[in-house]
Amino acid sequence: MNLKQYNAFCKKLPRATHSVQWSDAHVWKVGGKVFALAREDDEPFRVSFKVSDLAFEILSEQEGCKPAPYLASRGLKWIQRHGDESVDDAALKDYLREAHRLIAAKLTKRVQRELGLLAD
């Protein structure tokens, strides 16, 4: 996956919004909350994303993944994929979907309804 493919994929997730912030980070949010980010100039392509507690424990030990710099050091469960040795592009898409779901689930019910993410 590259930055263009990453942005194209995240754009398709329900109510996902894109911004470039923190200099050059391509940040994807749902309900104003970040679920994934990647930088344009990273070689090889690296992407950081929110994960569950269990996924954090597993992925932290996998080749090509590590706790996301800055985010994980603050106790947040975020992983950075910096190679595709154990998380190929198909698996990365699954993790990005799950990151979106995890963040959306933490939004208030009112915001979830407003965004059309929660059935009435």
PDB file of C-alpha atoms in Angstrom:
ATOM      1  CA  MET A   1       0.000   0.000   0.000  1.00  0.00           C
ATOM      2  CA  ASN A   2       1.116   3.542  -0.618  1.00  0.00           C
ATOM      3  CA  LEU A   3      -0.232   6.897   0.547  1.00  0.00           C
ATOM      4  CA  LYS A   4      -2.557   7.285  -2.427  1.00  0.00           C
ATOM      5  CA  GLN A   5      -4.073   3.824  -1.867  1.00  0.00           C
ATOM      6  CA  TYR A   6      -4.342   4.470   1.876  1.00  0.00           C
ATOM      7  CA  ASN A   7      -6.225   7.725   1.314  1.00  0.00           C
ATOM      8  CA  ALA A   8      -8.499   6.144  -1.308  1.00  0.00           C
ATOM      9  CA  PHE A   9      -9.367   3.285   1.045  1.00  0.00           C
ATOM     10  CA  CYS A  10     -10.022   5.433   4.117  1.00  0.00           C
ATOM     11  CA  LYS A  11     -12.169   7.800   2.048  1.00  0.00           C
ATOM     12  CA  LYS A  12     -14.646   4.948   1.508  1.00  0.00           C
ATOM     13  CA  LEU A  13     -15.213   4.344   5.229  1.00  0.00           C
ATOM     14  CA  PRO A  14     -18.527   5.718   6.563  1.00  0.00           C
ATOM     15  CA  ARG A  15     -18.361   9.424   7.466  1.00  0.00           C
ATOM     16  CA  ALA A  16     -14.545   9.436   7.395  1.00  0.00           C
ATOM     17  CA  THR A  17     -12.940  12.841   6.981  1.00  0.00           C
ATOM     18  CA  HIS A  18      -9.430  13.679   5.837  1.00  0.00           C
ATOM     19  CA  SER A  19      -7.066  16.440   6.836  1.00  0.00           C
ATOM     20  CA  VAL A  20      -3.380  17.129   6.538  1.00  0.00           C
ATOM     21  CA  GLN A  21      -2.049  18.299   9.874  1.00  0.00           C
ATOM     22  CA  TRP A  22       1.003  18.088  12.091  1.00  0.00           C
ATOM     23  CA  SER A  23       3.072  19.277   9.132  1.00  0.00           C
ATOM     24  CA  ASP A  24       2.453  16.528   6.594  1.00  0.00           C
ATOM     25  CA  ALA A  25       0.408  13.795   8.280  1.00  0.00           C
ATOM     26  CA  HIS A  26      -2.594  12.496   6.343  1.00  0.00           C
ATOM     27  CA  VAL A  27      -5.068  12.094   9.179  1.00  0.00           C
ATOM     28  CA  TRP A  28      -8.374  10.241   8.934  1.00  0.00           C
ATOM     29  CA  LYS A  29     -11.110  10.873  11.471  1.00  0.00           C
ATOM     30  CA  VAL A  30     -14.668   9.876  12.231  1.00  0.00           C
ATOM     31  CA  GLY A  31     -16.752  12.271  14.289  1.00  0.00           C
ATOM     32  CA  GLY A  32     -13.689  14.474  14.704  1.00  0.00           C
ATOM     33  CA  LYS A  33     -11.662  11.671  16.337  1.00  0.00           C
ATOM     34  CA  VAL A  34      -8.523  10.243  14.705  1.00  0.00           C
ATOM     35  CA  PHE A  35      -8.500   6.575  13.708  1.00  0.00           C
ATOM     36  CA  ALA A  36      -5.475   6.457  11.353  1.00  0.00           C
ATOM     37  CA  LEU A  37      -2.592   8.576  10.130  1.00  0.00           C
ATOM     38  CA  ALA A  38       0.292   8.330   7.698  1.00  0.00           C
ATOM     39  CA  ARG A  39       2.977  10.684   6.428  1.00  0.00           C
ATOM     40  CA  GLU A  40       3.660  11.428   2.798  1.00  0.00           C
ATOM     41  CA  ASP A  41       7.441  11.275   3.037  1.00  0.00           C
ATOM     42  CA  ASP A  42       7.765   8.018   4.987  1.00  0.00           C
ATOM     43  CA  GLU A  43       9.792   5.404   3.119  1.00  0.00           C
ATOM     44  CA  PRO A  44       8.835   2.669   3.397  1.00  0.00           C
ATOM     45  CA  PHE A  45       5.192   3.649   3.778  1.00  0.00           C
ATOM     46  CA  ARG A  46       4.128   3.604   7.426  1.00  0.00           C
ATOM     47  CA  VAL A  47       0.641   3.938   8.824  1.00  0.00           C
ATOM     48  CA  SER A  48      -0.486   4.211  12.445  1.00  0.00           C
ATOM     49  CA  PHE A  49      -3.947   3.100  13.529  1.00  0.00           C
ATOM     50  CA  LYS A  50      -6.084   2.470  16.611  1.00  0.00           C
ATOM     51  CA  VAL A  51      -6.366  -1.169  17.718  1.00  0.00           C
ATOM     52  CA  SER A  52      -8.047  -3.207  20.428  1.00  0.00           C
ATOM     53  CA  ASP A  53      -6.114  -4.223  23.532  1.00  0.00           C
ATOM     54  CA  LEU A  54      -5.673  -7.762  22.215  1.00  0.00           C
ATOM     55  CA  ALA A  55      -4.565  -6.642  18.744  1.00  0.00           C
ATOM     56  CA  PHE A  56      -2.067  -4.275  20.376  1.00  0.00           C
ATOM     57  CA  GLU A  57      -0.507  -7.145  22.328  1.00  0.00           C
ATOM     58  CA  ILE A  58      -0.308  -9.375  19.252  1.00  0.00           C
ATOM     59  CA  LEU A  59       0.818  -6.785  16.702  1.00  0.00           C
ATOM     60  CA  SER A  60       3.425  -5.257  19.017  1.00  0.00           C
ATOM     61  CA  GLU A  61       5.332  -8.528  18.673  1.00  0.00           C
ATOM     62  CA  GLN A  62       4.926  -8.956  14.908  1.00  0.00           C
ATOM     63  CA  GLU A  63       7.611  -8.265  12.325  1.00  0.00           C
ATOM     64  CA  GLY A  64       6.852  -5.026  10.485  1.00  0.00           C
ATOM     65  CA  CYS A  65       4.762  -3.566  13.328  1.00  0.00           C
ATOM     66  CA  LYS A  66       5.520  -1.658  16.501  1.00  0.00           C
ATOM     67  CA  PRO A  67       3.672   0.458  19.049  1.00  0.00           C
ATOM     68  CA  ALA A  68       2.992   3.774  17.312  1.00  0.00           C
ATOM     69  CA  PRO A  69       5.532   6.449  18.251  1.00  0.00           C
ATOM     70  CA  TYR A  70       4.108   9.159  20.515  1.00  0.00           C
ATOM     71  CA  LEU A  71       0.614   7.620  20.708  1.00  0.00           C
ATOM     72  CA  ALA A  72       1.509   4.298  22.321  1.00  0.00           C
ATOM     73  CA  SER A  73       4.004   5.987  24.648  1.00  0.00           C
ATOM     74  CA  ARG A  74       1.022   7.816  26.171  1.00  0.00           C
ATOM     75  CA  GLY A  75      -0.797   4.595  26.965  1.00  0.00           C
ATOM     76  CA  LEU A  76      -2.967   4.607  23.844  1.00  0.00           C
ATOM     77  CA  LYS A  77      -3.443   1.372  21.922  1.00  0.00           C
ATOM     78  CA  TRP A  78      -2.036   2.366  18.546  1.00  0.00           C
ATOM     79  CA  ILE A  79       0.162   0.341  16.185  1.00  0.00           C
ATOM     80  CA  GLN A  80       2.418   1.540  13.398  1.00  0.00           C
ATOM     81  CA  ARG A  81       2.837  -0.781  10.428  1.00  0.00           C
ATOM     82  CA  HIS A  82       6.201  -0.044   8.856  1.00  0.00           C
ATOM     83  CA  GLY A  83       6.495  -3.160   6.712  1.00  0.00           C
ATOM     84  CA  ASP A  84       4.227  -5.830   5.313  1.00  0.00           C
ATOM     85  CA  GLU A  85       6.056  -8.856   6.735  1.00  0.00           C
ATOM     86  CA  SER A  86       3.163  -9.920   8.960  1.00  0.00           C
ATOM     87  CA  VAL A  87       0.378  -7.472   8.039  1.00  0.00           C
ATOM     88  CA  ASP A  88      -0.185  -7.458   4.287  1.00  0.00           C
ATOM     89  CA  ASP A  89      -2.317  -4.851   2.545  1.00  0.00           C
ATOM     90  CA  ALA A  90      -5.510  -6.899   2.846  1.00  0.00           C
ATOM     91  CA  ALA A  91      -4.974  -7.296   6.598  1.00  0.00           C
ATOM     92  CA  LEU A  92      -4.105  -3.596   6.884  1.00  0.00           C
ATOM     93  CA  LYS A  93      -7.455  -2.717   5.311  1.00  0.00           C
ATOM     94  CA  ASP A  94      -9.168  -4.913   7.904  1.00  0.00           C
ATOM     95  CA  TYR A  95      -7.291  -3.135  10.702  1.00  0.00           C
ATOM     96  CA  LEU A  96      -8.199   0.277   9.258  1.00  0.00           C
ATOM     97  CA  ARG A  97     -11.879  -0.755   9.143  1.00  0.00           C
ATOM     98  CA  GLU A  98     -11.613  -1.909  12.743  1.00  0.00           C
ATOM     99  CA  ALA A  99      -9.829   1.305  13.794  1.00  0.00           C
ATOM    100  CA  HIS A 100     -12.694   3.286  12.273  1.00  0.00           C
ATOM    101  CA  ARG A 101     -15.236   1.082  14.085  1.00  0.00           C
ATOM    102  CA  LEU A 102     -13.424   1.365  17.439  1.00  0.00           C
ATOM    103  CA  ILE A 103     -13.315   5.153  17.289  1.00  0.00           C
ATOM    104  CA  ALA A 104     -16.892   5.463  16.010  1.00  0.00           C
ATOM    105  CA  ALA A 105     -18.090   3.253  18.868  1.00  0.00           C
ATOM    106  CA  LYS A 106     -16.576   5.678  21.406  1.00  0.00           C
ATOM    107  CA  LEU A 107     -18.544   8.619  20.038  1.00  0.00           C
ATOM    108  CA  THR A 108     -21.640   9.615  21.958  1.00  0.00           C
ATOM    109  CA  LYS A 109     -24.861   7.974  20.815  1.00  0.00           C
ATOM    110  CA  ARG A 110     -26.114  11.412  19.742  1.00  0.00           C
ATOM    111  CA  VAL A 111     -23.090  11.962  17.487  1.00  0.00           C
ATOM    112  CA  GLN A 112     -23.336   8.412  16.137  1.00  0.00           C
ATOM    113  CA  ARG A 113     -26.977   9.062  15.220  1.00  0.00           C
ATOM    114  CA  GLU A 114     -26.144  12.451  13.641  1.00  0.00           C
ATOM    115  CA  LEU A 115     -23.487  10.790  11.501  1.00  0.00           C
ATOM    116  CA  GLY A 116     -25.800   7.954  10.519  1.00  0.00           C
ATOM    117  CA  LEU A 117     -23.589   5.395  12.216  1.00  0.00           C
ATOM    118  CA  LEU A 118     -26.235   4.221  14.646  1.00  0.00           C
ATOM    119  CA  ALA A 119     -29.657   2.921  13.714  1.00  0.00           C
ATOM    120  CA  ASP A 120     -32.571   4.539  15.551  1.00  0.00           C
TER     121      ASP A 120
END
